[in-house]
mmCIF file of C-alpha atoms in Angstrom:
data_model
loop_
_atom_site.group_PDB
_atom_site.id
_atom_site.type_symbol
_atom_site.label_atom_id
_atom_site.label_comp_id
_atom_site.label_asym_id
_atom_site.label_seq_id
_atom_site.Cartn_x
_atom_site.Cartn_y
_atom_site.Cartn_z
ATOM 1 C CA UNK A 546 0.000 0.000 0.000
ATOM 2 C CA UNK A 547 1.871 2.837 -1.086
ATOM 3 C CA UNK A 548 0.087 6.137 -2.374
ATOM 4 C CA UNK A 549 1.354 8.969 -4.339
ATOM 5 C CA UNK A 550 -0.039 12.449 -4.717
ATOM 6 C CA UNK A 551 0.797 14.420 -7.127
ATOM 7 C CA UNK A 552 0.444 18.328 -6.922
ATOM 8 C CA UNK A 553 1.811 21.803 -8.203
ATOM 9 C CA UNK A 554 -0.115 21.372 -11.494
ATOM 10 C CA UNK A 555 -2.271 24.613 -13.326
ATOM 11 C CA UNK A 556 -2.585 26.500 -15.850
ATOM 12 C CA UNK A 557 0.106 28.450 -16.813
ATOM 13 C CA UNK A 558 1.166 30.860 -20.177
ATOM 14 C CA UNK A 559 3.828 29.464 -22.825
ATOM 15 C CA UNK A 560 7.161 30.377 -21.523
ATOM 16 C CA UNK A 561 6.551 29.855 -18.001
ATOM 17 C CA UNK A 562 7.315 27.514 -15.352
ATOM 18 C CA UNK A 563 5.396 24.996 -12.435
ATOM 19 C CA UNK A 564 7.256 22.837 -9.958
ATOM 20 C CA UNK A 565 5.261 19.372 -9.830
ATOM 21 C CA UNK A 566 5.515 17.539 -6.524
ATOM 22 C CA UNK A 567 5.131 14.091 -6.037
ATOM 23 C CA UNK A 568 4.464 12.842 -2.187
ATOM 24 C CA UNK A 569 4.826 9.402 -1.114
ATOM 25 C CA UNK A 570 3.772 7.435 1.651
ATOM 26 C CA UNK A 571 6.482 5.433 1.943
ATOM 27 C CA UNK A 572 10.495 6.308 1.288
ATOM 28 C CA UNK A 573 12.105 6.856 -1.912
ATOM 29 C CA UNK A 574 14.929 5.405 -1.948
ATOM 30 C CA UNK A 575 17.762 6.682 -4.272
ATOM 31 C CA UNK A 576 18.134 2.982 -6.220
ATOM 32 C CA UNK A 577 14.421 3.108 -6.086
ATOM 33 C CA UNK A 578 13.183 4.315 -9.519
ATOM 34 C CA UNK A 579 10.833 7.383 -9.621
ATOM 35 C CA UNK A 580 9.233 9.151 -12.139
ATOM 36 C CA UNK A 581 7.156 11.489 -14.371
ATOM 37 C CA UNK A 582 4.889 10.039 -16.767
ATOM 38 C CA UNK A 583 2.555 12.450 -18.911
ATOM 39 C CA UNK A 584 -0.741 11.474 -21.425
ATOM 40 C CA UNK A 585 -1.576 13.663 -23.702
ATOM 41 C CA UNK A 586 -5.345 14.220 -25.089
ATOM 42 C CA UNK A 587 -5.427 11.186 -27.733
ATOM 43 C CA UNK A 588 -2.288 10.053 -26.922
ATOM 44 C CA UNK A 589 -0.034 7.195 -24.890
ATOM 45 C CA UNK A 590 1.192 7.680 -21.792
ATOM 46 C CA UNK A 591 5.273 8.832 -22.325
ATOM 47 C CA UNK A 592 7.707 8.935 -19.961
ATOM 48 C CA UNK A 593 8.903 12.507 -19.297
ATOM 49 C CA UNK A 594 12.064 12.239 -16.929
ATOM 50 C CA UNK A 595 12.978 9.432 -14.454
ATOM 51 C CA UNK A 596 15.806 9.064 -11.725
ATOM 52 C CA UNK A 597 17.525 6.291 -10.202
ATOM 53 C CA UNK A 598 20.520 6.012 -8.505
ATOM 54 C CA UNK A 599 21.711 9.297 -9.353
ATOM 55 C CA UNK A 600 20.984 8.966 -12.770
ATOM 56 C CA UNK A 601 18.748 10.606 -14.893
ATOM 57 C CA UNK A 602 16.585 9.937 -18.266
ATOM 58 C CA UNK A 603 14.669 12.865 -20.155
ATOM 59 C CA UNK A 604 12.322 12.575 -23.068
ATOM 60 C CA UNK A 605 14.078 14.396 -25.952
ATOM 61 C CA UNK A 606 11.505 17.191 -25.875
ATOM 62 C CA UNK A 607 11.541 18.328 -22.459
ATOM 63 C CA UNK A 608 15.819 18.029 -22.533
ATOM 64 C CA UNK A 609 16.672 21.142 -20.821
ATOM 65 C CA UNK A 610 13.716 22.185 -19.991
ATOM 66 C CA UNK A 611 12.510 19.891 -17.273
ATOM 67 C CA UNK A 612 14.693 18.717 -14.258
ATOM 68 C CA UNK A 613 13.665 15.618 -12.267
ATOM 69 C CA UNK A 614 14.929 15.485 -8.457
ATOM 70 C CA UNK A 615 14.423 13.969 -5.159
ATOM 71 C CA UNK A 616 13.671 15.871 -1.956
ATOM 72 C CA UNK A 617 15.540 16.611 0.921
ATOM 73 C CA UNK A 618 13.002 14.423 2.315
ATOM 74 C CA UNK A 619 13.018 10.893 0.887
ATOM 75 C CA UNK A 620 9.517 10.426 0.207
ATOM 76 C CA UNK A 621 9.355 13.076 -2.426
ATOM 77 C CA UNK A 622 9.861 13.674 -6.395
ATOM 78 C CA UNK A 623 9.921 17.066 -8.125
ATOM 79 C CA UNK A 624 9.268 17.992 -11.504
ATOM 80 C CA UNK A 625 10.736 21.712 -12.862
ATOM 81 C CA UNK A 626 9.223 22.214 -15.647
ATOM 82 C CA UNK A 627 10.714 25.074 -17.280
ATOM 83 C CA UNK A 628 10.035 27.040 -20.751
ATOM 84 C CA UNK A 629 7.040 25.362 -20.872
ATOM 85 C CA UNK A 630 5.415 24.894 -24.200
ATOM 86 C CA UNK A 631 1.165 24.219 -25.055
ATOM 87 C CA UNK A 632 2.826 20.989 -26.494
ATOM 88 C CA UNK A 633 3.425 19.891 -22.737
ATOM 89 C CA UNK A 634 -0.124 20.206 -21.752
ATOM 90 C CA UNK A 635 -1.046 16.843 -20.068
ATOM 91 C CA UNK A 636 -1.907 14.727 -17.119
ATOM 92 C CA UNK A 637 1.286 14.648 -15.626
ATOM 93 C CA UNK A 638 1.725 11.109 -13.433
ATOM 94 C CA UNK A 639 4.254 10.400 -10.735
ATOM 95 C CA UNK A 640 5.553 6.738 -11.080
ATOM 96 C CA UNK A 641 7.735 4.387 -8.064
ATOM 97 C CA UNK A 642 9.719 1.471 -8.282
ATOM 98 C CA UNK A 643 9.544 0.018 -4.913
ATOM 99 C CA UNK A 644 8.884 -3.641 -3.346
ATOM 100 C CA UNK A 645 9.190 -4.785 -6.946
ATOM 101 C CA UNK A 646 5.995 -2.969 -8.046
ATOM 102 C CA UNK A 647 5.270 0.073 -9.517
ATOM 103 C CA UNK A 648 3.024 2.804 -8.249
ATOM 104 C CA UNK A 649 1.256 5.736 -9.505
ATOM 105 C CA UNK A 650 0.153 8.695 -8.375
ATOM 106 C CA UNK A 651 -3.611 10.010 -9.562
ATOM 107 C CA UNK A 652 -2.542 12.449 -11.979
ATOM 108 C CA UNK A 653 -1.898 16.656 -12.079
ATOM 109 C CA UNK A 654 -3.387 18.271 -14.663
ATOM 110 C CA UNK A 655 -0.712 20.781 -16.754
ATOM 111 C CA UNK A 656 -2.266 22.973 -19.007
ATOM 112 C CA UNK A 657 -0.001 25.667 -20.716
ATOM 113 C CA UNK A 658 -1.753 28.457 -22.872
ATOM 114 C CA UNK A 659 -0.237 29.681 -26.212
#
Protein backbone atom coordinates (compact mmCIF):
# COMPACT_ATOMS: atom_id res chain seq x y z
CA UNK A 1 0.00 0.00 0.00
CA UNK A 2 1.87 2.84 -1.09
CA UNK A 3 0.09 6.14 -2.37
CA UNK A 4 1.35 8.97 -4.34
CA UNK A 5 -0.04 12.45 -4.72
CA UNK A 6 0.80 14.42 -7.13
CA UNK A 7 0.44 18.33 -6.92
CA UNK A 8 1.81 21.80 -8.20
CA UNK A 9 -0.12 21.37 -11.49
CA UNK A 10 -2.27 24.61 -13.33
CA UNK A 11 -2.58 26.50 -15.85
CA UNK A 12 0.11 28.45 -16.81
CA UNK A 13 1.17 30.86 -20.18
CA UNK A 14 3.83 29.46 -22.82
CA UNK A 15 7.16 30.38 -21.52
CA UNK A 16 6.55 29.85 -18.00
CA UNK A 17 7.32 27.51 -15.35
CA UNK A 18 5.40 25.00 -12.44
CA UNK A 19 7.26 22.84 -9.96
CA UNK A 20 5.26 19.37 -9.83
CA UNK A 21 5.51 17.54 -6.52
CA UNK A 22 5.13 14.09 -6.04
CA UNK A 23 4.46 12.84 -2.19
CA UNK A 24 4.83 9.40 -1.11
CA UNK A 25 3.77 7.44 1.65
CA UNK A 26 6.48 5.43 1.94
CA UNK A 27 10.50 6.31 1.29
CA UNK A 28 12.11 6.86 -1.91
CA UNK A 29 14.93 5.40 -1.95
CA UNK A 30 17.76 6.68 -4.27
CA UNK A 31 18.13 2.98 -6.22
CA UNK A 32 14.42 3.11 -6.09
CA UNK A 33 13.18 4.31 -9.52
CA UNK A 34 10.83 7.38 -9.62
CA UNK A 35 9.23 9.15 -12.14
CA UNK A 36 7.16 11.49 -14.37
CA UNK A 37 4.89 10.04 -16.77
CA UNK A 38 2.56 12.45 -18.91
CA UNK A 39 -0.74 11.47 -21.43
CA UNK A 40 -1.58 13.66 -23.70
CA UNK A 41 -5.34 14.22 -25.09
CA UNK A 42 -5.43 11.19 -27.73
CA UNK A 43 -2.29 10.05 -26.92
CA UNK A 44 -0.03 7.20 -24.89
CA UNK A 45 1.19 7.68 -21.79
CA UNK A 46 5.27 8.83 -22.32
CA UNK A 47 7.71 8.94 -19.96
CA UNK A 48 8.90 12.51 -19.30
CA UNK A 49 12.06 12.24 -16.93
CA UNK A 50 12.98 9.43 -14.45
CA UNK A 51 15.81 9.06 -11.73
CA UNK A 52 17.52 6.29 -10.20
CA UNK A 53 20.52 6.01 -8.51
CA UNK A 54 21.71 9.30 -9.35
CA UNK A 55 20.98 8.97 -12.77
CA UNK A 56 18.75 10.61 -14.89
CA UNK A 57 16.58 9.94 -18.27
CA UNK A 58 14.67 12.86 -20.16
CA UNK A 59 12.32 12.58 -23.07
CA UNK A 60 14.08 14.40 -25.95
CA UNK A 61 11.50 17.19 -25.88
CA UNK A 62 11.54 18.33 -22.46
CA UNK A 63 15.82 18.03 -22.53
CA UNK A 64 16.67 21.14 -20.82
CA UNK A 65 13.72 22.18 -19.99
CA UNK A 66 12.51 19.89 -17.27
CA UNK A 67 14.69 18.72 -14.26
CA UNK A 68 13.66 15.62 -12.27
CA UNK A 69 14.93 15.49 -8.46
CA UNK A 70 14.42 13.97 -5.16
CA UNK A 71 13.67 15.87 -1.96
CA UNK A 72 15.54 16.61 0.92
CA UNK A 73 13.00 14.42 2.32
CA UNK A 74 13.02 10.89 0.89
CA UNK A 75 9.52 10.43 0.21
CA UNK A 76 9.35 13.08 -2.43
CA UNK A 77 9.86 13.67 -6.39
CA UNK A 78 9.92 17.07 -8.13
CA UNK A 79 9.27 17.99 -11.50
CA UNK A 80 10.74 21.71 -12.86
CA UNK A 81 9.22 22.21 -15.65
CA UNK A 82 10.71 25.07 -17.28
CA UNK A 83 10.03 27.04 -20.75
CA UNK A 84 7.04 25.36 -20.87
CA UNK A 85 5.42 24.89 -24.20
CA UNK A 86 1.16 24.22 -25.05
CA UNK A 87 2.83 20.99 -26.49
CA UNK A 88 3.42 19.89 -22.74
CA UNK A 89 -0.12 20.21 -21.75
CA UNK A 90 -1.05 16.84 -20.07
CA UNK A 91 -1.91 14.73 -17.12
CA UNK A 92 1.29 14.65 -15.63
CA UNK A 93 1.73 11.11 -13.43
CA UNK A 94 4.25 10.40 -10.73
CA UNK A 95 5.55 6.74 -11.08
CA UNK A 96 7.73 4.39 -8.06
CA UNK A 97 9.72 1.47 -8.28
CA UNK A 98 9.54 0.02 -4.91
CA UNK A 99 8.88 -3.64 -3.35
CA UNK A 100 9.19 -4.79 -6.95
CA UNK A 101 5.99 -2.97 -8.05
CA UNK A 102 5.27 0.07 -9.52
CA UNK A 103 3.02 2.80 -8.25
CA UNK A 104 1.26 5.74 -9.50
CA UNK A 105 0.15 8.70 -8.38
CA UNK A 106 -3.61 10.01 -9.56
CA UNK A 107 -2.54 12.45 -11.98
CA UNK A 108 -1.90 16.66 -12.08
CA UNK A 109 -3.39 18.27 -14.66
CA UNK A 110 -0.71 20.78 -16.75
CA UNK A 111 -2.27 22.97 -19.01
CA UNK A 112 0.00 25.67 -20.72
CA UNK A 113 -1.75 28.46 -22.87
CA UNK A 114 -0.24 29.68 -26.21
Amino acid sequence: QVQLVESGGGLVQAGGSLRLSCAASATIFESNTAGWYRQAPGKQRELVAEIASGRTNYADSVMGRFTISRGYVKNTVYLQMNSLKPEDTAIYYCNVQLFGREFWGQGTQVTVSP
